[in-house]
Tab-separated table of C-alpha atoms in Angstrom:
chain	number	residue	atom	x	y	z
C	1482	UNK	CA	0.000	0.000	0.000
C	1483	UNK	CA	2.726	2.446	0.960
C	1484	UNK	CA	4.662	1.390	-2.108
C	1485	UNK	CA	1.675	2.012	-4.329
C	1486	UNK	CA	1.254	5.518	-2.892
C	1487	UNK	CA	4.953	6.219	-3.295
C	1488	UNK	CA	4.938	5.212	-6.945
C	1489	UNK	CA	1.766	7.221	-7.534
C	1490	UNK	CA	3.536	10.245	-6.037
C	1491	UNK	CA	6.426	9.817	-8.427
C	1492	UNK	CA	4.078	9.634	-11.401
C	1493	UNK	CA	2.292	12.758	-10.216
C	1494	UNK	CA	5.645	14.529	-9.966
C	1495	UNK	CA	6.459	13.330	-13.479
C	1496	UNK	CA	3.296	15.008	-14.755
C	1497	UNK	CA	3.895	18.141	-12.664
C	1498	UNK	CA	7.390	18.602	-14.079
C	1499	UNK	CA	6.062	19.144	-17.555
C	1500	UNK	CA	2.933	21.106	-16.704
C	1501	UNK	CA	2.608	23.014	-13.433
C	1502	UNK	CA	6.305	23.721	-12.978
C	1503	UNK	CA	6.580	24.867	-16.593
C	1504	UNK	CA	3.850	27.444	-16.108
C	1505	UNK	CA	5.798	29.037	-13.279
C	1506	UNK	CA	9.329	28.785	-14.636
C	1507	UNK	CA	9.013	28.986	-18.404
C	1508	UNK	CA	8.290	32.648	-18.997
C	1509	UNK	CA	10.421	34.216	-16.306
C	1510	UNK	CA	13.811	32.860	-17.090
C	1511	UNK	CA	14.500	33.476	-20.704
C	1512	UNK	CA	16.971	31.287	-22.470
C	1513	UNK	CA	19.802	32.330	-20.233
C	1514	UNK	CA	18.885	30.597	-17.027
C	1515	UNK	CA	17.054	27.325	-17.258
C	1516	UNK	CA	15.841	25.576	-14.162
C	1517	UNK	CA	15.073	21.994	-14.973
C	1518	UNK	CA	12.839	20.319	-12.413
C	1519	UNK	CA	14.327	16.919	-11.573
C	1520	UNK	CA	11.870	15.957	-8.890
C	1521	UNK	CA	11.518	12.422	-10.161
C	1522	UNK	CA	15.273	11.928	-10.021
C	1523	UNK	CA	15.425	13.321	-6.484
C	1524	UNK	CA	12.728	10.880	-5.368
C	1525	UNK	CA	14.525	8.077	-7.163
C	1526	UNK	CA	17.735	8.884	-5.305
C	1527	UNK	CA	15.865	8.790	-1.988
C	1528	UNK	CA	14.273	5.485	-2.916
C	1529	UNK	CA	17.614	3.977	-3.898
C	1530	UNK	CA	19.205	5.216	-0.668
C	1531	UNK	CA	16.642	3.479	1.490
C	1532	UNK	CA	15.611	0.464	-0.552
C	1533	UNK	CA	18.925	-0.583	-2.036
C	1534	UNK	CA	20.540	-0.823	-5.405
C	1535	UNK	CA	18.359	-3.448	-7.103
C	1536	UNK	CA	15.145	-1.536	-6.501
C	1537	UNK	CA	16.935	1.689	-7.417
C	1538	UNK	CA	18.031	0.143	-10.684
C	1539	UNK	CA	14.586	-1.046	-11.712
C	1540	UNK	CA	12.752	2.080	-10.556
C	1541	UNK	CA	15.251	4.210	-12.479
C	1542	UNK	CA	14.833	2.094	-15.578
C	1543	UNK	CA	11.038	2.304	-15.524
C	1544	UNK	CA	10.702	5.992	-14.687
C	1545	UNK	CA	13.433	6.866	-17.145
C	1546	UNK	CA	11.596	4.970	-19.850
C	1547	UNK	CA	8.410	6.891	-19.128
C	1548	UNK	CA	10.334	10.151	-19.139
C	1549	UNK	CA	11.881	9.295	-22.493
C	1550	UNK	CA	8.561	8.489	-24.073
C	1551	UNK	CA	6.550	11.390	-22.703
C	1552	UNK	CA	8.979	14.288	-22.816
C	1553	UNK	CA	11.533	13.227	-25.397
C	1554	UNK	CA	11.779	11.472	-28.681
C	1555	UNK	CA	14.942	9.395	-28.371
C	1556	UNK	CA	14.191	6.371	-26.211
C	1557	UNK	CA	16.930	5.127	-23.917
C	1558	UNK	CA	18.833	8.156	-22.682
C	1559	UNK	CA	16.918	8.752	-19.479
C	1560	UNK	CA	16.194	5.077	-18.942
C	1561	UNK	CA	19.916	4.350	-18.948
C	1562	UNK	CA	21.059	7.334	-16.873
C	1563	UNK	CA	18.344	6.978	-14.259
C	1564	UNK	CA	19.023	3.275	-13.917
C	1565	UNK	CA	22.731	3.978	-13.397
C	1566	UNK	CA	22.004	6.710	-10.845
C	1567	UNK	CA	19.598	4.410	-9.010
C	1568	UNK	CA	22.133	1.611	-8.912
C	1569	UNK	CA	25.121	3.628	-7.758
C	1570	UNK	CA	23.251	5.582	-5.082
C	1571	UNK	CA	21.871	2.272	-3.907
C	1572	UNK	CA	25.429	1.086	-3.298
C	1573	UNK	CA	25.938	3.524	-0.415
C	1574	UNK	CA	22.579	2.964	1.221
C	1575	UNK	CA	23.684	1.315	4.432
C	1576	UNK	CA	26.291	3.925	5.221
C	1577	UNK	CA	24.729	7.242	4.397
C	1578	UNK	CA	21.163	7.017	5.533
C	1579	UNK	CA	21.915	7.587	9.221
C	1580	UNK	CA	22.633	11.262	8.873
C	1581	UNK	CA	20.353	13.707	7.057
C	1582	UNK	CA	23.293	15.871	5.947
C	1583	UNK	CA	24.910	12.907	4.303
C	1584	UNK	CA	21.639	12.203	2.505
C	1585	UNK	CA	21.555	15.754	1.152
C	1586	UNK	CA	25.167	15.473	0.078
C	1587	UNK	CA	24.405	12.227	-1.760
C	1588	UNK	CA	21.439	13.816	-3.514
C	1589	UNK	CA	23.602	16.744	-4.603
C	1590	UNK	CA	26.418	14.578	-5.942
C	1591	UNK	CA	24.035	12.204	-7.691
C	1592	UNK	CA	22.211	15.112	-9.341
C	1593	UNK	CA	25.473	16.574	-10.625
C	1594	UNK	CA	26.498	13.185	-11.997
C	1595	UNK	CA	23.058	12.711	-13.557
C	1596	UNK	CA	23.039	16.113	-15.274
C	1597	UNK	CA	26.518	15.587	-16.675
C	1598	UNK	CA	25.634	12.147	-17.990
C	1599	UNK	CA	22.488	13.434	-19.676
C	1600	UNK	CA	24.400	16.385	-21.123
C	1601	UNK	CA	27.072	14.054	-22.464
C	1602	UNK	CA	24.576	11.699	-24.061
C	1603	UNK	CA	22.505	14.511	-25.556
C	1604	UNK	CA	25.658	15.960	-27.071
C	1605	UNK	CA	26.678	12.544	-28.325
C	1606	UNK	CA	23.431	11.956	-30.212
C	1607	UNK	CA	23.346	15.569	-31.477
C	1608	UNK	CA	20.163	16.596	-29.734
C	1609	UNK	CA	21.986	19.641	-28.424
C	1610	UNK	CA	25.106	21.641	-29.162
C	1611	UNK	CA	25.481	23.614	-25.963
C	1612	UNK	CA	28.913	24.738	-24.806
C	1613	UNK	CA	30.198	23.227	-21.593
C	1614	UNK	CA	30.595	26.493	-19.716
C	1615	UNK	CA	27.155	27.721	-20.768
C	1616	UNK	CA	25.721	24.406	-19.646
C	1617	UNK	CA	27.506	24.675	-16.320
C	1618	UNK	CA	26.577	28.243	-15.383
C	1619	UNK	CA	23.216	28.737	-17.062
C	1620	UNK	CA	21.712	25.317	-16.693
C	1621	UNK	CA	23.414	23.136	-14.105
C	1622	UNK	CA	23.672	25.638	-11.255
C	1623	UNK	CA	20.056	26.933	-11.398
C	1624	UNK	CA	18.862	23.348	-11.737
C	1625	UNK	CA	20.815	22.307	-8.658
C	1626	UNK	CA	19.401	25.228	-6.662
C	1627	UNK	CA	15.821	24.362	-7.571
C	1628	UNK	CA	16.181	20.656	-6.925
C	1629	UNK	CA	18.131	20.977	-3.705
C	1630	UNK	CA	15.335	23.175	-2.325
C	1631	UNK	CA	12.905	20.444	-3.330
C	1632	UNK	CA	15.140	17.791	-1.775
C	1633	UNK	CA	15.344	19.692	1.521
C	1634	UNK	CA	11.577	20.045	1.599
C	1635	UNK	CA	10.771	16.395	0.956
C	1636	UNK	CA	13.678	14.742	2.733
C	1637	UNK	CA	11.923	14.191	6.073
C	1638	UNK	CA	8.575	12.934	4.751
C	1639	UNK	CA	10.310	10.828	2.116
C	1640	UNK	CA	12.611	9.261	4.716
C	1641	UNK	CA	9.695	8.397	6.984
C	1642	UNK	CA	7.659	6.892	4.170
C	1643	UNK	CA	10.573	4.891	2.795
C	1644	UNK	CA	11.570	3.515	6.194
C	1645	UNK	CA	7.955	2.514	6.828
C	1646	UNK	CA	7.840	0.885	3.410
C	1647	UNK	CA	11.010	-1.081	4.056
C	1648	UNK	CA	9.764	-2.258	7.446
C	1649	UNK	CA	6.418	-3.355	6.010
C	1650	UNK	CA	8.133	-5.409	3.363
C	1651	UNK	CA	10.539	-7.013	5.797
C	1652	UNK	CA	7.645	-8.275	7.892
C	1653	UNK	CA	6.042	-10.073	5.000
N	1484	UNK	CA	30.485	-1.899	0.676
N	1485	UNK	CA	30.051	-4.483	-2.052
N	1486	UNK	CA	32.767	-4.532	-4.643
N	1487	UNK	CA	31.981	-2.308	-7.628
N	1488	UNK	CA	33.100	-4.397	-10.515
N	1489	UNK	CA	32.908	-8.069	-9.953
N	1490	UNK	CA	33.048	-10.046	-13.143
N	1491	UNK	CA	29.341	-10.643	-13.496
N	1492	UNK	CA	28.391	-7.033	-12.856
N	1493	UNK	CA	30.886	-5.796	-15.383
N	1494	UNK	CA	29.319	-7.998	-18.025
N	1495	UNK	CA	25.811	-6.795	-17.120
N	1496	UNK	CA	26.960	-3.188	-17.332
N	1497	UNK	CA	28.567	-3.768	-20.730
N	1498	UNK	CA	25.523	-5.543	-22.101
N	1499	UNK	CA	23.158	-2.841	-20.891
N	1500	UNK	CA	25.369	-0.154	-22.410
N	1501	UNK	CA	25.242	-1.946	-25.728
N	1502	UNK	CA	21.466	-2.312	-25.459
N	1503	UNK	CA	21.153	1.402	-24.736
N	1504	UNK	CA	23.271	2.321	-27.737
N	1505	UNK	CA	21.111	0.089	-29.901
N	1506	UNK	CA	17.799	1.483	-28.657
N	1507	UNK	CA	19.035	5.050	-28.982
N	1508	UNK	CA	20.320	4.344	-32.465
N	1509	UNK	CA	17.023	2.863	-33.573
N	1510	UNK	CA	14.900	5.672	-32.132
N	1511	UNK	CA	17.185	8.529	-33.105
N	1512	UNK	CA	15.798	8.922	-36.582
N	1513	UNK	CA	12.710	10.891	-37.506
N	1514	UNK	CA	9.640	8.958	-36.362
N	1515	UNK	CA	6.389	10.635	-37.347
N	1516	UNK	CA	4.357	7.665	-36.160
N	1517	UNK	CA	5.680	6.236	-32.879
N	1518	UNK	CA	4.932	2.645	-31.902
N	1519	UNK	CA	1.521	1.895	-30.422
N	1520	UNK	CA	2.984	1.508	-26.949
N	1521	UNK	CA	4.486	4.977	-27.017
N	1522	UNK	CA	1.288	6.424	-28.451
N	1523	UNK	CA	-0.729	4.794	-25.681
N	1524	UNK	CA	1.550	6.097	-22.933
N	1525	UNK	CA	1.643	9.596	-24.402
N	1526	UNK	CA	-2.133	9.753	-24.787
N	1527	UNK	CA	-2.754	8.480	-21.272
N	1528	UNK	CA	-0.333	10.916	-19.736
N	1529	UNK	CA	-1.671	13.642	-22.011
N	1530	UNK	CA	-5.068	13.274	-20.375
N	1531	UNK	CA	-3.655	13.800	-16.886
N	1532	UNK	CA	-1.339	16.556	-18.083
N	1533	UNK	CA	-4.231	18.541	-19.484
N	1534	UNK	CA	-5.987	18.177	-16.129
N	1535	UNK	CA	-2.946	19.570	-14.321
N	1536	UNK	CA	-2.014	22.315	-16.746
N	1537	UNK	CA	-5.244	24.286	-16.897
N	1538	UNK	CA	-5.645	25.247	-13.228
N	1539	UNK	CA	-1.953	26.057	-12.967
N	1540	UNK	CA	-2.160	28.344	-15.949
N	1541	UNK	CA	-5.206	30.075	-14.529
N	1542	UNK	CA	-3.382	30.798	-11.279
N	1543	UNK	CA	-0.383	32.110	-13.192
N	1544	UNK	CA	-2.690	34.162	-15.401
N	1545	UNK	CA	-4.261	35.739	-12.331
N	1546	UNK	CA	-0.903	36.994	-11.086
N	1547	UNK	CA	-0.039	38.263	-14.519
N	1548	UNK	CA	-3.265	40.228	-14.657
N	1549	UNK	CA	-2.389	41.956	-11.401
N	1550	UNK	CA	0.979	42.791	-12.858
N	1551	UNK	CA	-0.574	44.208	-15.985
N	1552	UNK	CA	-2.887	46.627	-14.200
N	1553	UNK	CA	-0.030	49.012	-13.651
N	1554	UNK	CA	0.745	49.463	-17.322
N	1555	UNK	CA	-2.862	49.431	-18.434
N	1556	UNK	CA	-3.372	53.126	-19.076
N	1557	UNK	CA	-0.342	53.795	-21.255
N	1558	UNK	CA	-0.968	50.598	-23.174
N	1559	UNK	CA	-4.532	51.610	-23.837
N	1560	UNK	CA	-3.413	54.939	-25.301
N	1561	UNK	CA	-0.956	53.263	-27.578
N	1562	UNK	CA	-3.426	50.654	-28.744
N	1563	UNK	CA	-5.993	53.304	-29.597
N	1564	UNK	CA	-3.449	54.986	-31.816
N	1565	UNK	CA	-2.694	51.657	-33.454
N	1566	UNK	CA	-6.353	50.963	-34.074
N	1567	UNK	CA	-6.730	53.851	-36.476
N	1568	UNK	CA	-3.727	52.741	-38.406
N	1569	UNK	CA	-5.180	49.246	-38.526
N	1570	UNK	CA	-8.487	50.323	-39.976
N	1571	UNK	CA	-6.680	52.045	-42.814
N	1572	UNK	CA	-4.572	48.961	-43.448
N	1573	UNK	CA	-7.567	46.648	-43.396
N	1574	UNK	CA	-9.330	48.671	-46.042
N	1575	UNK	CA	-6.242	48.570	-48.206
N	1576	UNK	CA	-5.763	44.823	-47.732
N	1577	UNK	CA	-9.372	44.145	-48.650
N	1578	UNK	CA	-8.943	46.165	-51.795
N	1579	UNK	CA	-5.758	44.317	-52.723
N	1580	UNK	CA	-7.331	40.945	-51.995
N	1581	UNK	CA	-10.204	41.637	-54.343
N	1582	UNK	CA	-7.833	42.806	-57.019
N	1583	UNK	CA	-5.655	39.744	-56.499
N	1584	UNK	CA	-8.624	37.410	-56.817
N	1585	UNK	CA	-9.862	38.947	-60.016
N	1586	UNK	CA	-6.379	38.888	-61.511
N	1587	UNK	CA	-6.003	35.220	-60.594
N	1588	UNK	CA	-9.309	34.447	-62.201
N	1589	UNK	CA	-8.125	36.097	-65.354
N	1590	UNK	CA	-4.959	34.021	-65.331
N	1591	UNK	CA	-6.894	30.861	-64.393
N	1592	UNK	CA	-4.602	30.037	-61.521
N	1593	UNK	CA	-6.224	27.254	-59.576
N	1594	UNK	CA	-3.852	26.256	-56.850
N	1595	UNK	CA	-2.821	28.712	-54.214
N	1596	UNK	CA	0.283	28.289	-52.129
N	1597	UNK	CA	-1.085	30.323	-49.283
N	1598	UNK	CA	-4.464	28.689	-48.682
N	1599	UNK	CA	-4.847	26.861	-45.416
N	1600	UNK	CA	-7.265	25.972	-42.672
N	1601	UNK	CA	-6.507	26.317	-39.001
N	1602	UNK	CA	-7.231	23.884	-36.227
N	1603	UNK	CA	-7.122	25.200	-32.697
N	1604	UNK	CA	-5.236	23.153	-30.123
N	1605	UNK	CA	-4.217	23.544	-26.539
N	1606	UNK	CA	-0.712	23.049	-25.199
N	1607	UNK	CA	-0.873	20.434	-22.457
N	1608	UNK	CA	2.774	20.062	-21.478
N	1609	UNK	CA	6.287	21.126	-22.258
N	1610	UNK	CA	9.474	19.080	-22.043
N	1611	UNK	CA	10.980	20.114	-18.722
N	1612	UNK	CA	14.594	19.464	-19.666
N	1613	UNK	CA	15.380	22.115	-22.212
N	1614	UNK	CA	17.338	19.666	-24.330
N	1615	UNK	CA	14.274	18.911	-26.358
N	1616	UNK	CA	12.483	22.126	-27.187
N	1617	UNK	CA	9.069	20.642	-27.628
N	1618	UNK	CA	5.518	20.902	-26.377
N	1619	UNK	CA	2.617	18.479	-26.481
N	1620	UNK	CA	-0.754	19.566	-27.859
N	1621	UNK	CA	-4.134	17.938	-27.352
N	1622	UNK	CA	-4.882	17.171	-30.994
N	1623	UNK	CA	-3.711	14.019	-32.704
N	1624	UNK	CA	-4.237	11.677	-35.605
N	1625	UNK	CA	-7.927	11.304	-34.732
N	1626	UNK	CA	-8.375	15.039	-35.310
N	1627	UNK	CA	-6.549	14.994	-38.621
N	1628	UNK	CA	-3.141	16.218	-37.490
N	1629	UNK	CA	-0.265	14.925	-39.581
N	1630	UNK	CA	3.483	15.029	-39.150
N	1631	UNK	CA	5.372	18.107	-40.383
N	1632	UNK	CA	2.378	20.403	-40.313
N	1633	UNK	CA	3.228	23.958	-39.281
N	1634	UNK	CA	2.076	25.192	-35.885
N	1635	UNK	CA	1.436	28.883	-35.251
N	1636	UNK	CA	0.121	31.189	-32.585
N	1637	UNK	CA	-1.581	34.481	-33.254
N	1638	UNK	CA	1.873	36.058	-33.147
N	1639	UNK	CA	3.577	33.859	-35.707
N	1640	UNK	CA	5.127	30.509	-36.542
N	1641	UNK	CA	6.328	28.468	-33.567
N	1642	UNK	CA	7.300	25.117	-35.037
N	1643	UNK	CA	6.153	21.930	-36.681
N	1644	UNK	CA	4.422	18.725	-35.681
N	1645	UNK	CA	7.099	16.165	-34.973
N	1646	UNK	CA	5.240	13.017	-34.071
N	1647	UNK	CA	1.574	12.189	-33.918
N	1648	UNK	CA	-0.250	9.908	-31.492
N	1649	UNK	CA	-3.966	9.200	-31.572
N	1650	UNK	CA	-5.114	12.040	-29.317
N	1651	UNK	CA	-1.967	14.102	-28.738
N	1652	UNK	CA	0.982	15.184	-30.796
N	1653	UNK	CA	4.420	16.558	-30.119
N	1654	UNK	CA	5.393	19.900	-31.581
N	1655	UNK	CA	9.014	20.748	-32.165
N	1656	UNK	CA	9.618	24.434	-31.488
N	1657	UNK	CA	11.699	26.721	-33.671
N	1658	UNK	CA	14.304	26.945	-30.930
N	1659	UNK	CA	15.270	23.294	-31.303
N	1660	UNK	CA	18.840	23.195	-32.567
N	1661	UNK	CA	18.534	19.787	-34.088
N	1662	UNK	CA	15.971	20.621	-36.712
N	1663	UNK	CA	16.388	18.204	-39.537
N	1664	UNK	CA	13.734	19.902	-41.590
N	1665	UNK	CA	14.660	23.290	-42.932
N	1666	UNK	CA	12.072	25.959	-43.454
N	1667	UNK	CA	12.048	27.645	-46.803
N	1668	UNK	CA	11.459	31.331	-46.208
N	1669	UNK	CA	11.136	34.693	-47.929
N	1670	UNK	CA	12.358	38.100	-46.861
N	1671	UNK	CA	9.889	40.747	-47.853
N	1672	UNK	CA	11.790	43.633	-49.353
N	1673	UNK	CA	11.471	45.509	-52.595
N	1674	UNK	CA	11.449	42.089	-54.167
N	1675	UNK	CA	11.278	38.692	-52.514
N	1676	UNK	CA	14.555	37.242	-51.276
N	1677	UNK	CA	14.504	33.467	-50.914
N	1678	UNK	CA	16.511	31.601	-48.333
N	1679	UNK	CA	16.467	28.731	-45.917
N	1680	UNK	CA	16.043	28.852	-42.176
N	1681	UNK	CA	18.343	26.261	-40.691
N	1682	UNK	CA	19.345	26.255	-37.094
N	1683	UNK	CA	18.964	28.400	-34.065
N	1684	UNK	CA	21.426	30.607	-32.237
N	1685	UNK	CA	20.879	29.749	-28.587
N	1686	UNK	CA	22.765	32.715	-27.203
N	1687	UNK	CA	21.048	35.342	-29.330
N	1688	UNK	CA	17.684	33.608	-29.295
N	1689	UNK	CA	17.361	33.978	-33.045
N	1690	UNK	CA	16.915	31.801	-36.100
N	1691	UNK	CA	19.630	31.521	-38.734
N	1692	UNK	CA	18.440	32.549	-42.167
N	1693	UNK	CA	21.034	31.258	-44.582
N	1694	UNK	CA	22.053	30.669	-48.172
N	1695	UNK	CA	21.179	34.158	-49.347
N	1696	UNK	CA	23.194	35.372	-52.366
N	1697	UNK	CA	25.808	37.901	-51.394
N	1698	UNK	CA	24.629	40.956	-53.269
N	1699	UNK	CA	20.972	40.857	-52.254
N	1700	UNK	CA	19.918	43.756	-50.063
N	1701	UNK	CA	19.215	42.281	-46.629
N	1702	UNK	CA	18.477	44.823	-43.940
N	1703	UNK	CA	17.625	44.850	-40.290
N	1704	UNK	CA	13.933	45.059	-39.578
N	1705	UNK	CA	12.775	43.269	-42.709
N	1706	UNK	CA	9.959	40.795	-42.326
N	1707	UNK	CA	10.476	37.072	-42.873
N	1708	UNK	CA	7.616	34.758	-43.849
N	1709	UNK	CA	7.370	31.163	-45.014
N	1710	UNK	CA	7.630	30.617	-48.724
N	1711	UNK	CA	5.355	27.637	-49.183
N	1712	UNK	CA	7.945	25.896	-51.321
N	1713	UNK	CA	8.824	23.145	-48.872
N	1714	UNK	CA	5.619	21.242	-49.453
N	1715	UNK	CA	3.512	20.984	-46.347
N	1716	UNK	CA	3.918	24.489	-44.895
N	1717	UNK	CA	1.769	27.075	-46.697
N	1718	UNK	CA	3.002	30.406	-47.913
N	1719	UNK	CA	2.777	33.568	-45.914
N	1720	UNK	CA	3.054	32.444	-42.287
N	1721	UNK	CA	4.775	35.159	-40.313
N	1722	UNK	CA	8.097	34.058	-38.809
N	1723	UNK	CA	9.763	37.203	-37.503
N	1724	UNK	CA	12.013	40.135	-38.188
N	1725	UNK	CA	15.700	40.328	-39.103
N	1726	UNK	CA	17.794	41.637	-36.229
N	1727	UNK	CA	21.270	41.333	-37.716
N	1728	UNK	CA	22.902	40.605	-41.066
N	1729	UNK	CA	26.192	38.729	-41.013
N	1730	UNK	CA	28.473	37.656	-43.869
N	1731	UNK	CA	28.960	33.947	-44.309
N	1732	UNK	CA	32.073	32.107	-43.198
N	1733	UNK	CA	33.503	31.919	-46.697
N	1734	UNK	CA	32.030	35.230	-47.838
N	1735	UNK	CA	30.145	33.574	-50.684
N	1736	UNK	CA	26.676	33.997	-49.240
N	1737	UNK	CA	25.262	36.022	-46.435
N	1738	UNK	CA	23.049	35.063	-43.564
N	1739	UNK	CA	20.802	36.875	-41.158
N	1740	UNK	CA	19.608	36.414	-37.613
N	1741	UNK	CA	15.824	36.336	-37.444
N	1742	UNK	CA	14.075	36.871	-34.169
N	1743	UNK	CA	10.884	34.786	-34.003
N	1744	UNK	CA	7.800	36.930	-33.526
N	1745	UNK	CA	6.026	34.399	-31.353
N	1746	UNK	CA	6.968	34.095	-27.723
N	1747	UNK	CA	8.183	30.515	-27.410
N	1748	UNK	CA	7.805	30.504	-23.636
N	1749	UNK	CA	4.240	31.588	-23.110
N	1750	UNK	CA	2.352	29.040	-25.132
N	1751	UNK	CA	-1.203	28.110	-24.312
N	1752	UNK	CA	-3.380	28.096	-27.412
N	1753	UNK	CA	-1.862	27.273	-30.769
N	1754	UNK	CA	-3.133	26.498	-34.265
N	1755	UNK	CA	-2.183	23.573	-36.445
N	1756	UNK	CA	-1.982	24.728	-40.042
N	1757	UNK	CA	-3.473	22.378	-42.582
N	1758	UNK	CA	-2.679	23.228	-46.144
N	1759	UNK	CA	-5.773	23.137	-48.312
N	1760	UNK	CA	-4.274	22.669	-51.717
N	1761	UNK	CA	-1.408	20.262	-51.714
N	1762	UNK	CA	1.016	19.621	-54.467
N	1763	UNK	CA	1.510	22.956	-56.148
N	1764	UNK	CA	0.767	22.677	-59.835
N	1765	UNK	CA	3.074	24.715	-61.972
N	1766	UNK	CA	1.937	28.282	-62.071
N	1767	UNK	CA	1.955	29.676	-65.593
N	1768	UNK	CA	4.925	31.967	-65.936
N	1769	UNK	CA	5.544	33.774	-69.159
N	1770	UNK	CA	8.955	33.554	-70.800
N	1771	UNK	CA	9.704	37.205	-70.137
N	1772	UNK	CA	9.154	36.765	-66.418
N	1773	UNK	CA	11.516	33.827	-66.315
N	1774	UNK	CA	14.291	35.863	-67.744
N	1775	UNK	CA	13.415	38.892	-65.696
N	1776	UNK	CA	13.713	37.241	-62.305
N	1777	UNK	CA	16.964	35.650	-61.136
């Protein structure tokens, strides 16, 4: 039950990223600063931190696939990167989840790695031709600010829900 | 901590990388009709997206209205002045249209490059990562939308239909760098200057209008419209104005930066342009004219 609600939340966030958030960010920042909402990725990192690498891998694969199909046209880029992020954050799950600051640090590092991987792949397949320094200052930094605020806001509720979820599943 | 690269994991990682490269390679090409699975997922999500987008836009619109109250008076004055000018122009256009029609009748021209019908559509989502500059609209194959149709707002051209599902379709905006389809365009000057719009300058926020012969008189402020030569896009859709003229790399041709007239960030209602008369039959041109142009 908790798992179902959690997954439903992620899907709602997936829809919100492209609709509600766009209404409030699209017109204000012209081309120069782009804040990309990565709420789904933030939730995925939380999930991987508390549920382990295998679940992180599969959740990343599935949500990435949905992201690819709905918001992109090339299938595979987000599925691959999200799966990798889910797997590698899942590797540190026993160590880092004790301390909330370490969780935030993990989210930050994973987001940076994720953005760079997506940027690299998008450049590789010629979807974009953005310079590295423009990407770094105009896109990566605003994106990190937006998503770290989101991560701070949801970290406590997400931790409680995920710990409850893990306990429920261990009982069964 | 478990070891990162045991033998088995390394193999799994390699295999999945290869699978990703394959899937990306297969889906990288132009796909006007996605597979039924993708269409189903896009349509389903499109339904929920349209539910979420409308209230959000209304809230945003409310705040904008408050913002606009401050500038209302001066804007009103300016618009009133414009209105008079408009009435004059309308009368003139009507006159020219009538003249044009009668002349065409005399020449027995049947097909018209600039005839089209509009279909209103609503934007229901936008790709949040700005790598793909695309929006989703709530009209699809069931409503007669086809790939490569032009999409406009009341301000001007914004892009083309990229892929069509049953009830939604994805529109590629002009600001997408990776446009594989070039737009054939005309600069309206003393005489028409033909060229091709290919690419977008991200830093300037302007389209690149290229392949213009070197000695043609391009100027800042000239109007650029579609030419209707490319096939599916009709003639006469407003694209924007030239903001800068630059010589080409090899100094053989010149190119211009064209600022799109439509605001590509505030999109809510758009129109899909359906061309009424498809393949253009050859318009009778007399021998003199052929020699005269060029």
